[in-house]
Tab-separated table of C-alpha atoms in Angstrom:
chain	number	residue	atom	x	y	z
A	1	MET	CA	18.524	-19.734	29.869
A	2	GLY	CA	20.474	-17.102	32.200
A	3	ASN	CA	21.692	-17.976	35.926
A	4	LEU	CA	24.354	-19.966	37.062
A	5	ILE	CA	25.354	-19.886	40.207
A	6	ILE	CA	27.553	-23.011	41.743
A	7	VAL	CA	26.572	-24.292	44.900
A	8	SER	CA	29.185	-24.740	48.043
A	9	GLY	CA	27.696	-26.512	50.604
A	10	PRO	CA	24.589	-24.360	51.534
A	11	ALA	CA	26.321	-21.298	49.621
A	12	LEU	CA	26.006	-19.655	46.367
A	13	GLY	CA	29.866	-21.199	45.454
A	14	ILE	CA	31.460	-20.217	42.381
A	15	GLY	CA	34.679	-21.624	41.159
A	16	ARG	CA	33.824	-24.206	38.639
A	17	PRO	CA	33.145	-22.103	35.166
A	18	GLY	CA	30.978	-25.417	33.694
A	19	PHE	CA	28.117	-24.437	36.169
A	20	LEU	CA	27.808	-20.788	34.146
A	21	ILE	CA	24.188	-21.660	32.532
A	22	PRO	CA	22.873	-18.519	30.960
A	23	ALA	CA	19.697	-19.894	31.955
A	24	THR	CA	17.423	-16.271	31.404
A	25	LEU	CA	18.294	-16.593	27.510
A	26	ALA	CA	15.194	-19.097	26.889
A	27	PRO	CA	12.577	-16.944	28.960
A	28	ILE	CA	13.599	-13.660	26.944
A	29	ILE	CA	13.502	-15.222	23.460
A	30	ILE	CA	10.113	-16.807	24.637
A	31	ALA	CA	9.223	-13.112	25.724
A	32	MET	CA	10.234	-11.525	22.511
A	33	LEU	CA	8.620	-14.095	20.456
A	34	VAL	CA	5.518	-15.409	22.039
A	35	SER	CA	4.459	-13.856	25.714
A	36	VAL	CA	6.084	-12.418	28.992
A	37	GLN	CA	3.511	-14.977	30.549
A	38	LEU	CA	4.654	-17.776	28.671
A	39	ALA	CA	8.325	-16.699	29.474
A	40	ILE	CA	7.872	-16.396	33.251
A	41	VAL	CA	6.261	-19.944	33.304
A	42	VAL	CA	9.414	-21.022	31.228
A	43	THR	CA	11.720	-19.058	33.525
A	44	CYS	CA	9.775	-21.453	36.758
A	45	ILE	CA	10.444	-24.622	34.907
A	46	ILE	CA	14.348	-23.827	33.895
A	47	GLY	CA	14.917	-22.666	37.338
A	48	VAL	CA	13.458	-26.172	39.277
A	49	PHE	CA	15.110	-28.459	36.951
A	50	ILE	CA	18.737	-26.488	37.375
A	51	ALA	CA	18.038	-26.403	41.062
A	52	MET	CA	17.317	-29.825	41.481
A	53	LEU	CA	20.046	-30.928	39.159
A	54	ALA	CA	22.833	-28.296	40.762
A	55	GLY	CA	21.894	-27.960	44.766
A	56	VAL	CA	23.573	-29.820	47.240
A	57	SER	CA	20.978	-29.015	49.801
A	58	ILE	CA	17.675	-27.562	50.073
A	59	ALA	CA	18.806	-24.260	50.687
A	60	GLY	CA	21.471	-24.456	47.965
A	61	SER	CA	18.692	-25.420	45.578
A	62	LEU	CA	16.681	-22.384	46.785
A	63	GLU	CA	19.135	-20.441	45.816
A	64	TYR	CA	19.549	-21.452	42.306
A	65	LEU	CA	15.678	-20.922	41.925
A	66	LEU	CA	15.206	-17.622	43.346
A	67	VAL	CA	18.378	-16.316	41.256
A	68	ILE	CA	16.874	-17.679	38.091
A	69	LEU	CA	13.868	-16.614	38.537
A	70	ALA	CA	14.837	-13.010	39.388
A	71	GLY	CA	17.189	-12.871	36.539
A	72	GLY	CA	14.536	-14.471	34.271
A	73	VAL	CA	11.593	-12.671	34.742
A	74	ALA	CA	13.304	-9.220	34.783
A	75	GLY	CA	15.006	-9.787	31.491
A	76	ALA	CA	11.824	-11.243	29.802
A	77	ILE	CA	9.728	-8.030	31.072
A	78	PHE	CA	12.605	-5.771	29.967
A	79	ALA	CA	13.037	-7.509	26.421
A	80	SER	CA	9.586	-7.970	25.569
A	81	ASN	CA	9.130	-4.171	25.316
A	82	ALA	CA	12.686	-3.902	23.205
A	83	ARG	CA	12.457	-1.983	20.179
A	84	HIS	CA	16.287	-2.133	18.804
A	85	ARG	CA	18.634	-4.801	18.655
A	86	ARG	CA	20.716	-2.829	21.052
A	87	HIS	CA	18.145	-3.246	23.394
A	88	LEU	CA	19.171	-6.684	23.365
A	89	ILE	CA	22.305	-6.277	24.903
A	90	ILE	CA	20.903	-3.725	27.714
A	91	ALA	CA	18.441	-6.793	28.535
A	92	GLY	CA	21.863	-8.430	29.438
A	93	LEU	CA	22.469	-5.762	31.222
A	94	TYR	CA	19.451	-5.804	33.648
A	95	VAL	CA	19.696	-9.370	34.150
A	96	THR	CA	23.555	-8.531	35.393
A	97	ILE	CA	22.278	-5.790	37.910
A	98	VAL	CA	19.296	-8.400	39.143
A	99	ASN	CA	21.571	-11.449	39.508
A	100	VAL	CA	23.738	-9.242	41.488
A	101	VAL	CA	21.642	-7.807	43.762
A	102	THR	CA	19.862	-11.158	44.302
A	103	ILE	CA	23.109	-12.953	44.849
A	104	LEU	CA	24.126	-9.958	47.385
A	105	GLY	CA	21.435	-10.210	49.251
A	106	LEU	CA	21.344	-13.812	49.456
A	107	SER	CA	24.853	-14.104	50.580
A	108	LEU	CA	24.320	-11.406	52.848
A	109	LEU	CA	21.786	-13.411	54.749
A	110	GLU	CA	24.281	-16.275	55.294
A	111	ASN	CA	27.053	-14.225	56.545
A	112	LEU	CA	29.476	-15.364	53.653
A	113	PRO	CA	32.959	-14.026	54.252
A	114	LEU	CA	33.718	-11.235	52.239
A	115	VAL	CA	35.676	-12.874	49.233
A	116	GLU	CA	33.038	-15.437	48.718
A	117	LEU	CA	30.347	-12.754	48.723
A	118	GLY	CA	32.715	-11.170	45.930
A	119	GLU	CA	33.351	-14.125	43.974
A	120	ASN	CA	29.601	-14.937	44.278
A	121	CYS	CA	28.562	-11.056	42.687
A	122	LEU	CA	31.351	-11.897	39.758
A	123	VAL	CA	29.641	-14.844	38.955
A	124	GLY	CA	25.860	-13.307	38.753
A	125	ALA	CA	27.502	-10.426	36.816
A	126	ALA	CA	29.418	-12.760	34.409
A	127	ASN	CA	26.101	-14.570	33.817
A	128	GLY	CA	24.463	-11.388	32.043
A	129	ALA	CA	27.136	-10.666	30.561
A	130	MET	CA	26.929	-14.233	28.553
A	131	VAL	CA	22.844	-13.175	27.319
A	132	ALA	CA	24.312	-10.267	26.396
A	133	VAL	CA	26.627	-11.641	24.069
A	134	LEU	CA	24.811	-14.946	22.857
A	135	LEU	CA	21.518	-12.791	22.751
A	136	PRO	CA	21.904	-10.458	19.512
A	137	GLY	CA	23.164	-13.897	17.905
A	138	LEU	CA	20.497	-16.033	18.667
A	139	LEU	CA	17.599	-14.212	18.554
A	140	PRO	CA	17.460	-14.218	14.508
A	141	ILE	CA	17.981	-17.748	14.429
A	142	PHE	CA	14.988	-18.407	16.141
A	143	GLU	CA	12.944	-15.731	14.669
A	144	TYR	CA	13.675	-17.717	11.447
A	145	LEU	CA	12.901	-21.119	12.841
A	146	SER	CA	9.529	-20.065	14.170
A	147	ARG	CA	8.804	-17.834	11.576
A	148	THR	CA	7.671	-15.068	13.768
A	149	THR	CA	8.076	-11.252	13.269
A	150	THR	CA	9.149	-9.366	16.327
A	151	ASP	CA	7.935	-5.580	16.803
A	152	MET	CA	12.114	-4.866	16.419
A	153	GLU	CA	12.297	-6.559	13.055
A	154	LEU	CA	9.081	-4.529	12.309
A	155	LEU	CA	10.648	-1.300	13.248
A	156	GLU	CA	14.081	-1.610	11.452
A	157	LEU	CA	11.548	-2.262	8.086
A	158	ALA	CA	9.940	1.077	9.329
A	159	ASP	CA	12.820	3.488	8.615
A	160	LEU	CA	12.058	5.112	5.703
A	161	ASN	CA	15.729	4.787	4.823
A	162	GLN	CA	16.029	1.351	4.082
A	163	PRO	CA	17.175	0.533	0.849
A	164	LEU	CA	14.176	-1.160	-0.719
A	165	LEU	CA	11.958	1.979	0.412
A	166	ALA	CA	14.524	4.500	-0.942
A	167	GLN	CA	14.585	2.811	-4.520
A	168	LEU	CA	10.760	2.946	-4.274
A	169	LYS	CA	10.788	6.735	-3.526
A	170	GLY	CA	13.258	7.201	-6.319
A	171	LYS	CA	11.444	5.158	-9.380
A	172	THR	CA	8.007	5.402	-8.119
A	173	SER	CA	7.711	8.610	-6.257
A	174	GLY	CA	4.052	8.801	-6.584
A	175	THR	CA	3.530	5.487	-4.796
A	176	TYR	CA	5.995	6.046	-2.343
A	177	TYR	CA	4.142	9.247	-1.198
A	178	HIS	CA	0.818	7.523	-1.652
A	179	SER	CA	1.849	4.280	0.449
A	180	LEU	CA	3.198	6.984	2.954
A	181	ASP	CA	-0.781	8.452	2.932
A	182	ILE	CA	-1.632	4.869	3.449
A	183	ALA	CA	0.418	4.412	6.380
A	184	LYS	CA	-0.648	6.959	8.387
A	185	LEU	CA	-4.324	5.942	7.924
A	186	ALA	CA	-3.946	2.549	7.982
A	187	GLU	CA	-1.663	2.928	11.716
A	188	THR	CA	-4.333	5.049	13.167
A	189	ALA	CA	-7.303	2.497	12.262
A	190	ALA	CA	-5.077	-0.355	13.596
A	191	GLU	CA	-4.786	1.290	17.002
A	192	ALA	CA	-8.507	1.744	17.323
A	193	VAL	CA	-9.632	-1.761	16.571
A	194	GLY	CA	-6.959	-3.204	18.702
A	195	ALA	CA	-4.879	-4.573	15.568
A	196	ASN	CA	-0.727	-4.256	15.742
A	197	PRO	CA	-0.237	-0.617	14.427
A	198	LEU	CA	3.244	-1.088	13.594
A	199	LEU	CA	2.516	-4.139	11.261
A	200	ALA	CA	-0.165	-1.796	9.701
A	201	ARG	CA	2.179	0.694	9.127
A	202	VAL	CA	5.240	-1.067	7.741
A	203	GLY	CA	2.848	-3.254	5.247
A	204	SER	CA	1.407	-0.177	3.580
A	205	TYR	CA	5.129	1.008	3.215
A	206	TYR	CA	5.939	-2.036	1.256
A	207	HIS	CA	2.634	-2.988	-0.470
A	208	ASP	CA	3.106	-1.440	-3.637
A	209	ILE	CA	6.337	-2.106	-4.176
A	210	GLY	CA	5.715	-4.245	-7.192
A	211	LYS	CA	4.994	-0.877	-9.111
A	212	MET	CA	8.543	-0.486	-9.928
A	213	THR	CA	8.840	-2.978	-12.411
A	214	LYS	CA	6.573	-0.446	-14.592
A	215	PRO	CA	5.998	2.629	-12.890
A	216	VAL	CA	3.917	4.241	-15.430
A	217	ASN	CA	1.411	1.741	-15.885
A	218	PHE	CA	-0.097	3.472	-12.517
A	219	ILE	CA	-2.018	6.610	-12.343
A	220	GLU	CA	-0.146	7.956	-9.150
A	221	ASN	CA	3.267	8.024	-11.267
A	222	GLN	CA	2.239	9.556	-14.525
A	223	ASN	CA	2.625	12.892	-15.772
A	224	GLY	CA	-0.521	13.844	-17.782
A	225	GLU	CA	-0.485	10.871	-20.457
A	226	ASN	CA	-2.289	7.850	-19.186
A	227	VAL	CA	-1.332	4.996	-21.082
A	228	HIS	CA	-3.867	2.756	-20.693
A	229	ASP	CA	-5.944	5.020	-22.629
A	230	ASN	CA	-4.472	3.074	-25.673
A	231	LEU	CA	-4.386	-0.607	-24.273
A	232	ASN	CA	-7.687	-2.458	-24.691
A	233	PRO	CA	-9.281	-3.338	-21.121
A	234	ARG	CA	-7.564	-6.955	-20.679
A	235	GLN	CA	-4.098	-5.203	-20.897
A	236	SER	CA	-4.740	-2.924	-18.886
A	237	VAL	CA	-5.676	-5.704	-16.140
A	238	ARG	CA	-2.651	-8.032	-16.627
A	239	VAL	CA	-0.501	-5.047	-16.850
A	240	ILE	CA	-1.780	-3.723	-13.061
A	241	ILE	CA	-2.173	-7.473	-11.463
A	242	GLN	CA	1.357	-8.053	-12.482
A	243	HIS	CA	2.501	-5.045	-9.862
A	244	MET	CA	1.064	-7.388	-7.263
A	245	ARG	CA	3.168	-10.666	-8.351
A	246	ASP	CA	6.027	-8.662	-9.167
A	247	GLY	CA	5.905	-7.277	-5.221
A	248	VAL	CA	5.595	-10.533	-3.944
A	249	LYS	CA	8.941	-11.907	-6.088
A	250	LEU	CA	10.877	-8.663	-4.833
A	251	ALA	CA	9.800	-9.334	-1.291
A	252	LYS	CA	10.984	-12.419	-0.995
A	253	GLU	CA	14.239	-11.708	-2.467
A	254	GLN	CA	14.668	-9.092	-0.027
A	255	ARG	CA	13.715	-11.594	2.881
A	256	LEU	CA	10.765	-9.171	3.837
A	257	PRO	CA	9.286	-11.204	6.991
A	258	GLN	CA	5.954	-13.349	5.893
A	259	VAL	CA	3.337	-10.821	7.178
A	260	VAL	CA	4.366	-8.229	4.921
A	261	ILE	CA	4.440	-10.811	1.928
A	262	ASP	CA	0.972	-11.235	2.834
A	263	ILE	CA	-0.272	-8.131	2.736
A	264	ILE	CA	1.560	-7.317	-0.607
A	265	GLN	CA	-0.128	-10.251	-1.714
A	266	GLN	CA	-3.932	-9.534	-0.476
A	267	HIS	CA	-4.018	-5.918	-0.437
A	268	HIS	CA	-6.511	-5.499	-2.930
A	269	GLY	CA	-8.172	-8.856	-2.217
A	270	THR	CA	-10.874	-9.962	-5.299
A	271	THR	CA	-12.190	-6.463	-5.814
A	272	LEU	CA	-12.714	-4.964	-8.821
A	273	ILE	CA	-9.359	-3.586	-10.818
A	274	GLY	CA	-9.415	-0.006	-10.963
A	275	GLY	CA	-13.269	-0.322	-9.679
A	276	GLN	CA	-15.559	-0.984	-12.135
A	277	HIS	CA	-13.305	1.124	-14.937
A	278	PHE	CA	-12.225	-1.471	-17.076
A	279	TYR	CA	-14.990	-3.897	-16.730
A	280	GLN	CA	-17.488	-1.007	-17.643
A	281	LYS	CA	-14.964	-0.371	-20.818
A	282	ALA	CA	-15.117	-3.974	-22.041
A	283	MET	CA	-18.763	-3.896	-21.448
A	284	GLU	CA	-18.919	-1.196	-23.901
A	285	ALA	CA	-16.322	-2.617	-26.422
A	286	ASP	CA	-18.302	-6.269	-26.244
A	287	LYS	CA	-20.549	-7.309	-29.216
A	288	HIS	CA	-20.348	-10.606	-28.480
A	289	ASN	CA	-21.636	-11.075	-24.799
A	290	ALA	CA	-18.250	-12.452	-23.788
A	291	VAL	CA	-16.873	-10.393	-20.966
A	292	ARG	CA	-16.619	-12.059	-17.691
A	293	LEU	CA	-16.888	-10.420	-14.420
A	294	GLU	CA	-13.932	-12.603	-12.642
A	295	ASP	CA	-11.377	-11.723	-15.331
A	296	TYR	CA	-11.779	-7.981	-13.908
A	297	ARG	CA	-11.079	-8.943	-10.544
A	298	TYR	CA	-7.579	-9.170	-8.614
A	299	PRO	CA	-6.797	-13.091	-7.987
A	300	GLY	CA	-6.622	-12.473	-4.109
A	301	PRO	CA	-6.768	-13.810	-1.475
A	302	LYS	CA	-9.044	-11.853	0.339
A	303	PRO	CA	-7.661	-10.173	3.579
A	304	GLN	CA	-6.851	-12.923	6.137
A	305	THR	CA	-5.475	-10.648	9.010
A	306	LYS	CA	-6.821	-7.519	10.926
A	307	GLU	CA	-3.574	-5.792	9.349
A	308	ALA	CA	-4.179	-7.066	5.999
A	309	ALA	CA	-7.619	-6.117	5.912
A	310	ILE	CA	-7.219	-2.392	7.256
A	311	VAL	CA	-4.343	-1.961	4.332
A	312	HIS	CA	-6.610	-2.983	2.254
A	313	LEU	CA	-9.788	-0.684	3.028
A	314	ALA	CA	-7.165	2.589	3.653
A	315	ASP	CA	-5.741	1.860	0.318
A	316	SER	CA	-9.385	1.924	-1.167
A	317	VAL	CA	-10.469	4.761	0.348
A	318	GLU	CA	-6.575	6.724	0.037
A	319	SER	CA	-7.289	5.819	-4.240
A	320	ALA	CA	-10.899	6.822	-4.421
A	321	ARG	CA	-9.482	10.443	-2.150
A	322	ARG	CA	-7.129	11.068	-5.146
């Protein structure tokens, strides 16, 4: 919602604060959560609705519509490219500028007195200021309600100084650098196939956070001795699978987005654990032909998105290289 103008006769009147409706808030939020195209359609609908209710004449209604369209479209286009929370305030500034310029142009066409022209521009500026103040508080609410993860939220999670990533580095440095290598592969692959490279990178950073529970169970964190040399294959499989369950649990506790949790859960799919190592080891020790292949697979599910599949493949490639 975002533009608020009060019509006095055919002019853009002001003077009644109740008409300061921040109509561009809706298109900006929709642009960030869905698409700019839908935001523009919503802007048109809101503009027509407010113009019909508030306009006291055809000219007045048209002025409402033009100001709302200009501010809504400008705000939606800018906000769709926002990458940090502070950019939401700048989106309000864009709405302010467009409002003032549009109102100024319409007021000049009507040859309004200088005082009234100034009042009209003040209303447009106040409208943009309201958007700048309300937007940072409202967007997280709609992100939560719609279960939508914006690039803005992903960029915040991509900061390697995030407490969870700092903890990963401190407890499992091998896994941490393994995740950084995967992130480079996954981001490049996502760009090549038209997936979301930012989501692929963030998913790679967090995909193995469950290894923090028992770091020495994983080869990249071992210093010479391999704990699996002293475990039977079934025990090894159980402790390795546990890192996925621990990762999902930790991600939920830290309120990571569902798209990232899905990557944590799906990044191994239903592949054999340890390649075929543990299965072959079990077969060699089996004297009763009781070894089942399914018991040596990750529980899945298989990757359900391009980004999850890319992280899965990047993880396999990096592990094979190492």
